[in-house]
Short mmCIF file of C-alpha atoms and ligand atoms in Angstrom, two decimals:
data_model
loop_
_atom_site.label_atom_id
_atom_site.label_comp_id
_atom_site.label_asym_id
_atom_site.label_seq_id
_atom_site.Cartn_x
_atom_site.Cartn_y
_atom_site.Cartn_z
CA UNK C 1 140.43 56.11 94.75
CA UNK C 2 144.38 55.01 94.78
CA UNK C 3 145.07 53.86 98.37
CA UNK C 4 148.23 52.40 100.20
CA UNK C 5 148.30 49.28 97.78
CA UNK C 6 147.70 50.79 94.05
CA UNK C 7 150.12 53.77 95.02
CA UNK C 8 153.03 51.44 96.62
CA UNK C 9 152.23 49.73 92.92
CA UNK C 10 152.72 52.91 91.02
CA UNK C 11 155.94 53.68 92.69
CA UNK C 12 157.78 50.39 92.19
CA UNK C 13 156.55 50.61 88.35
CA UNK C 14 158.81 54.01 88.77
CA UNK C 15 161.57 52.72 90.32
CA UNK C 16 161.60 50.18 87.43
CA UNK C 17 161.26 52.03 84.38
CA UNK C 18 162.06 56.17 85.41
CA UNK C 19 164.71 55.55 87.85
CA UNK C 20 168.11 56.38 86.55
CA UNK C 21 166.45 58.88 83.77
CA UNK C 22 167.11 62.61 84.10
CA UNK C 23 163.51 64.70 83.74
CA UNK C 24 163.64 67.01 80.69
CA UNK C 25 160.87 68.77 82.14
CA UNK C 26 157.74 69.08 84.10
CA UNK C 27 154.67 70.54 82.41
CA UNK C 28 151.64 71.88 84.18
CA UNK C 29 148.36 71.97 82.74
CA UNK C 30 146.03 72.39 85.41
CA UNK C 31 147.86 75.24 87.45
CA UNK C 32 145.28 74.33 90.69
CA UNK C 33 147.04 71.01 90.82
CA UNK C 34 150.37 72.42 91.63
CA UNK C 35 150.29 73.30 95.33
CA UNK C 36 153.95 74.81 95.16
CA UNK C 37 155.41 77.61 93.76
CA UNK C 38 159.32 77.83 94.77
CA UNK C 39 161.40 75.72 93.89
CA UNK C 40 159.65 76.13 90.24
CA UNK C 41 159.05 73.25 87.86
CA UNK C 42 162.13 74.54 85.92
CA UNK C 43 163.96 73.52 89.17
CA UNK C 44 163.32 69.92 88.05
CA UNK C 45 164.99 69.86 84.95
CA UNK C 46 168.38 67.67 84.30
CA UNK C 47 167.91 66.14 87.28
CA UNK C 48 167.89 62.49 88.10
CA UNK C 49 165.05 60.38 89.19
CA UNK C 50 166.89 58.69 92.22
CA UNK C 51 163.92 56.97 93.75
CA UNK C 52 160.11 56.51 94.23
CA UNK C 53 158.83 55.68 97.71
CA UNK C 54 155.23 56.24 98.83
CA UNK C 55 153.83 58.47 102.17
CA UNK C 56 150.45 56.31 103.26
CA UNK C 57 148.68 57.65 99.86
CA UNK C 58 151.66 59.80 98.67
CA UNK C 59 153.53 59.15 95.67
CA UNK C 60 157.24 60.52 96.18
CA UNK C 61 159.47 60.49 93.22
CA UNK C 62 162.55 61.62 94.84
CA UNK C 63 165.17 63.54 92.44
CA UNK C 64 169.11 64.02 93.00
CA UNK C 65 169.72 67.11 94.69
CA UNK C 66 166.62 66.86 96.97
CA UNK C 67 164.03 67.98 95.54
CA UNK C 68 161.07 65.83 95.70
CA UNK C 69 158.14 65.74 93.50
CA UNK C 70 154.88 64.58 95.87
CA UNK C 71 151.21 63.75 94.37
CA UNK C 72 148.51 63.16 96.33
CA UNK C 73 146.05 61.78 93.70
CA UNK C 74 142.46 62.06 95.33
CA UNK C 75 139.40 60.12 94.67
CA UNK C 76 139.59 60.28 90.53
CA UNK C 77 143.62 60.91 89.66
CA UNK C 78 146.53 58.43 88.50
CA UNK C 79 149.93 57.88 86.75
CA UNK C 80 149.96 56.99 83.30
CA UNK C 81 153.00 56.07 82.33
CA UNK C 82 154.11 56.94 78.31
CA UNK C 83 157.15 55.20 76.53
CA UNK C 84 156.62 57.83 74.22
CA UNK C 85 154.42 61.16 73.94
CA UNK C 86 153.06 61.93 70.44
CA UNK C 87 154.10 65.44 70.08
CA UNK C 88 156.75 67.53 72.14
CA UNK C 89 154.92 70.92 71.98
CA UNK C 90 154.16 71.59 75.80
CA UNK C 91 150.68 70.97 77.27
CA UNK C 92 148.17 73.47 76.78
CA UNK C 93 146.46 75.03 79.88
CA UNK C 94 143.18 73.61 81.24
CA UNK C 95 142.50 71.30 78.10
CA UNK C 96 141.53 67.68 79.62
CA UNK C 97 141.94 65.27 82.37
CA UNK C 98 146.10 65.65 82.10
CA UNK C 99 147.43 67.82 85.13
CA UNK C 100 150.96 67.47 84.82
CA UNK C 101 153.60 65.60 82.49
CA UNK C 102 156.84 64.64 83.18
CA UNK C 103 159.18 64.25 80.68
CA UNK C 104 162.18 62.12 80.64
CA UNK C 105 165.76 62.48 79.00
CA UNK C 106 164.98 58.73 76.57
CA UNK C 107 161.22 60.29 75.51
CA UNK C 108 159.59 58.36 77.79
CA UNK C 109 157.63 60.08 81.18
CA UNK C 110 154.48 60.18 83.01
CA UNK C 111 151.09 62.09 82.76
CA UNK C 112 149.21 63.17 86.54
CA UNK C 113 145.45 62.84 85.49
CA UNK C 114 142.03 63.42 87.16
CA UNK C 115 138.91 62.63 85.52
CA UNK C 116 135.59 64.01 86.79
CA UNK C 117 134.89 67.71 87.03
CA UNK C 118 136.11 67.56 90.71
CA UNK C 119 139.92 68.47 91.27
CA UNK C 120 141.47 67.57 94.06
CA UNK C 121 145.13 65.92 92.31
CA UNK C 122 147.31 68.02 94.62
CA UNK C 123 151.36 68.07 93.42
CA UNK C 124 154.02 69.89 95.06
CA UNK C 125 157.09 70.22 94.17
CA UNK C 126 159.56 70.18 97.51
CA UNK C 127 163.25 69.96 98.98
CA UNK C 128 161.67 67.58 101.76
CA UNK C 129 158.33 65.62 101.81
CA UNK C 130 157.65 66.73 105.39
CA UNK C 131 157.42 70.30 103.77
CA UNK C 132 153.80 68.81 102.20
CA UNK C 133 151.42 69.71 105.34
CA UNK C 134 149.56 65.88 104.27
CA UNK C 135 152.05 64.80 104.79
CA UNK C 136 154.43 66.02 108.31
CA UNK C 137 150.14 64.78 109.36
CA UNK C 138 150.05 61.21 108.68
CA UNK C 139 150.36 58.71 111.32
CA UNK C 140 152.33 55.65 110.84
CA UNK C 141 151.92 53.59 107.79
CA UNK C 142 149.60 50.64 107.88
CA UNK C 143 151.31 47.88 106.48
CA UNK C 144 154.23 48.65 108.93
CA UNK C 145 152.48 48.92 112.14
CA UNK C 146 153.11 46.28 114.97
CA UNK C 147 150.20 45.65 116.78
CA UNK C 148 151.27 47.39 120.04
CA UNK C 149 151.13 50.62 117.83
CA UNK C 150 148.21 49.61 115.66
CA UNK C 151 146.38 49.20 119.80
CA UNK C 152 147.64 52.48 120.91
CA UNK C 153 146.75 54.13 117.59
CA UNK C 154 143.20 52.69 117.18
CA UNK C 155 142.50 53.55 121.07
CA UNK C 156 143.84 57.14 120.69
CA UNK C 157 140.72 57.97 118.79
CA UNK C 158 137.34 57.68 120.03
CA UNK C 159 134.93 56.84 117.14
CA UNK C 160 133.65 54.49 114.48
CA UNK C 161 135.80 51.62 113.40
CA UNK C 162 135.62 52.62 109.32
CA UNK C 163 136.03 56.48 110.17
CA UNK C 164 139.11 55.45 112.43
CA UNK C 165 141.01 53.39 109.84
CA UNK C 166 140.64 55.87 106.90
CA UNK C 167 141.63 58.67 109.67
CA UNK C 168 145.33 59.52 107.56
CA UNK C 169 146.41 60.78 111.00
CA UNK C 170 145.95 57.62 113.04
CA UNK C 171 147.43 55.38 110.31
CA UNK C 172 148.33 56.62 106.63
CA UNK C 173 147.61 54.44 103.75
CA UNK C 174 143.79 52.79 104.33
CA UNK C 175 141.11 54.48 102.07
CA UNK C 176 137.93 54.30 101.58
CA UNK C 177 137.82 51.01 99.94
CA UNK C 178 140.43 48.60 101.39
CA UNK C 179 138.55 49.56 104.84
CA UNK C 180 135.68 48.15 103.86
CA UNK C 181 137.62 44.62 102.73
CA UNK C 182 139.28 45.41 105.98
CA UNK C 183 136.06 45.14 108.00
CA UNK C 184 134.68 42.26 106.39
CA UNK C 185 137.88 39.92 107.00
CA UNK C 186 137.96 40.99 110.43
CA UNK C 187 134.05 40.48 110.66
CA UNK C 188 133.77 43.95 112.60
CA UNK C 189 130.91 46.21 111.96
CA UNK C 190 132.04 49.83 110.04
CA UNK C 191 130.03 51.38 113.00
CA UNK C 192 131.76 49.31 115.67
CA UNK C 193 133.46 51.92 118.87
CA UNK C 194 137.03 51.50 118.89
CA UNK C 195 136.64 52.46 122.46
CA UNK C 196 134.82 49.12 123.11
CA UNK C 197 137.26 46.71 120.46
CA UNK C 198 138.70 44.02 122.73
CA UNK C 199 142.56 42.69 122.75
CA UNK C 200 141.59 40.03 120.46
CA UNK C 201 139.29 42.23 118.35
CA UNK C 202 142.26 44.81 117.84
CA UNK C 203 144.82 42.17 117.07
CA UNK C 204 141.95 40.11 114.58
CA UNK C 205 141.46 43.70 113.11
CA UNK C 206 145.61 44.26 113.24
CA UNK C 207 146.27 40.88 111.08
CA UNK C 208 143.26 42.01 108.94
CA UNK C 209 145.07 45.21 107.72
CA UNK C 210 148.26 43.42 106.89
CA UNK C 211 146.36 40.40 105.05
CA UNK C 212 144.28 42.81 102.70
CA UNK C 213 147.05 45.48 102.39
CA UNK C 214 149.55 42.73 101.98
CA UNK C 215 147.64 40.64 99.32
CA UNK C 216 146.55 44.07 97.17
CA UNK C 217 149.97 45.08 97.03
CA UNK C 218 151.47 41.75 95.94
CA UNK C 219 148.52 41.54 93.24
CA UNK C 220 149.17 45.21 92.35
CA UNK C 221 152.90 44.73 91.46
CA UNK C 222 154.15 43.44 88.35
CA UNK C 223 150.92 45.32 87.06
CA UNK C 224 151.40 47.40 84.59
CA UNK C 225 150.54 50.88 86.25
CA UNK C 226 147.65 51.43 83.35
CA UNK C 227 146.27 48.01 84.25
CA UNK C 228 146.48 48.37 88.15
CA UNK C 229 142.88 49.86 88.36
CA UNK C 230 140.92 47.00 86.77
CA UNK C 231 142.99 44.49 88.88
CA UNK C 232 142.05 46.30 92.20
CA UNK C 233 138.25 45.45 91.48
CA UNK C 234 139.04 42.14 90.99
CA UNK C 235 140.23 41.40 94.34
CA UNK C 236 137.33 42.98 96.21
CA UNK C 237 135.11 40.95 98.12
CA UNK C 238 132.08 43.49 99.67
CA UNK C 239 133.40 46.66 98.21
CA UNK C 240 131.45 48.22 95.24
CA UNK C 241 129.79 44.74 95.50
CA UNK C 242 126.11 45.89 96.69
CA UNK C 243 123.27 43.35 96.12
CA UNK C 244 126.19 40.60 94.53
CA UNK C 245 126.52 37.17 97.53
CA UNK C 246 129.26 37.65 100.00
CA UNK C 247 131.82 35.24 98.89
CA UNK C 248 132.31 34.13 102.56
CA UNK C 249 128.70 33.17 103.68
CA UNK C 250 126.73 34.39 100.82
CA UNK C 251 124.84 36.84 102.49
CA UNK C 252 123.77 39.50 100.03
CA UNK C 253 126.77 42.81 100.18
CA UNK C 254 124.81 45.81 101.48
CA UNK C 255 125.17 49.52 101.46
CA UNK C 256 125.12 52.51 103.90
CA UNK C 257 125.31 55.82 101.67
CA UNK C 258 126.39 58.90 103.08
CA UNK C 259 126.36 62.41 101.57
CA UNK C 260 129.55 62.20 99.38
CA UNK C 261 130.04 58.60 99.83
CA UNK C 262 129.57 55.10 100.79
CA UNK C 263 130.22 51.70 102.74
CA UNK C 264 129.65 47.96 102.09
CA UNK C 265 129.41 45.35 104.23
CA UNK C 266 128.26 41.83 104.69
CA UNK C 267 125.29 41.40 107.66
CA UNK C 268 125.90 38.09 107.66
CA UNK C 269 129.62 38.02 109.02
CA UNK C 270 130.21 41.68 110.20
CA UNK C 271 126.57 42.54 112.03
CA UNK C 272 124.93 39.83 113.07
CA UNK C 273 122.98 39.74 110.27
CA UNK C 274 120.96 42.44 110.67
CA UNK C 275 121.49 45.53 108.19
CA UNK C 276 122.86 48.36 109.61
CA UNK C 277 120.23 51.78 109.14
CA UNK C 278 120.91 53.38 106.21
CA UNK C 279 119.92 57.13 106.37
CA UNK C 280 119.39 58.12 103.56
CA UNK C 281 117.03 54.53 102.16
CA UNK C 282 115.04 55.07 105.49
CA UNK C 283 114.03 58.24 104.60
CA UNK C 284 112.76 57.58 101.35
CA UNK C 285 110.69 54.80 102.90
CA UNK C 286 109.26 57.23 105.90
ZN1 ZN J 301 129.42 37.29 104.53
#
């Protein structure tokens, strides 16, 4: 799932290579995926790409005139970005993983796509990002948070360390994923209370979030966007990593799965060393 780091990634590859190009047009295969209706996707045409920012997990490719194309991309979606598309007849309708294309003025332009059977890619097409309900939601973004905010924010919600940091209200950007990493740097258990963090806890937990955010993104850019997938697996050290030695103490990466979902963790530097109860496993074993 793109977080803060891959999507920062995809929108610098955009100010690089689609900035300054004027969009020929926008095609939409997978009419779900378009979340607007007015201003139309004919709206976008001869206008200039003027910029590509990023809203926590929001792409934003900003065009002249105001209007603002914003993607969330959801656990399976991504930008592919094509110097050239092999045929100019539009998209047809509900025919594989592409959403939406964008076509550029030079023949180059980008395809939205979402693999799995889920779909969840949500675009909408905008005179102001705040317009995007996701959006006007999030909290402050997490690389940019001093630690007097990232305090007040954390102790505004009462709950679970790993549900609080992926909470896109309390502070857009952190994902599934990257919390985990987070966790493990700041050797905090997922299931920790905010509500009982200490100073030093919050500000270990505060550096943590800029160190892995910070290092993904830097690894992430001057990716090429197609490759930026592959390179975020490379970086992890207890995500997607059950049963493999912790790289820190070499503890062996454990899981806790939930119904959609899952964590990892390390026991030996984020618990104590004892496992944390898995639902699900103890079940099977009662
Ligand atoms: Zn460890």
């Amino acid at each position: 799932m793109p977080e803060l780091p891959e999507v920062e990634a995809l929108a610098g590859y955009l100010r690089e290579r689609a900035v300054g190009r004027r969009v020929d047009r926008i095609e939409v295969a997978a009419i779900s995926a378009l979340k607007t209706y007015d201003p139309a996707p004919s709206a976008a045409a001869g206008r200039e790409v003027v910029d590509a920012g990023r809203h926590g997990k929001f792409l934003d490719v900003r065009l002249d005139g105001e209007l603002h194309l914003v993607v969330h991309l959801a656990r399976a979606g991504w930008l592919h970005y094509r110097e050239a598309f092999n045929s100019t007849l539009p998209l047809k309708p509900g025919k594989g993983p592409i959403a939406l294309r964008v076509r550029l003025d030079d023949g180059s332009g980008f395809d939205l796509t979402e693999a799995g059977t889920q779909k969840k890619l949500a675009a909408y097409l905008v005179t102001d990002p705040a317009l995007v309900p996701g959006v006007s939601r999030l909290g402050p973004d997490a690389l940019a948070t001093d630690l007097a905010t990232f305090t007040e924010r954390l102790r505004s919600r009462r709950g679970q360390v790993k549900g609080v940091l992926t909470d896109q209200e309390v502070l857009a950007g952190v994902g599934n994923a990257y919390s985990d990493e987070i966790l493990h740097v700041a050797k905090l258990s997922p299931f920790a209370l905010t509500n009982r963090l200490s100073e030093a806890q919050l500000a270990t937990l505060h550096a943590a979030v800029r160190e892995v955010l910070g290092d993904a993104v830097a690894r992430s850019m001057g990716q090429r966007a197609a490759e930026l997938k592959g390179e975020k697996r490379a970086g992890l050290r207890v995500h997607a990593r059950t049963g493999l030695p912790c790289p820190v103490c070499g503890d062996t990466v454990r899981e806790v799965s939930f119904a959609d979902s899952s964590l990892q963790y390390c026991p030996g530097c984020q618990t104590g060393g004892k496992p944390l109860a898995d639902r699900r496993l103890s079940r099977l074993v009662r």
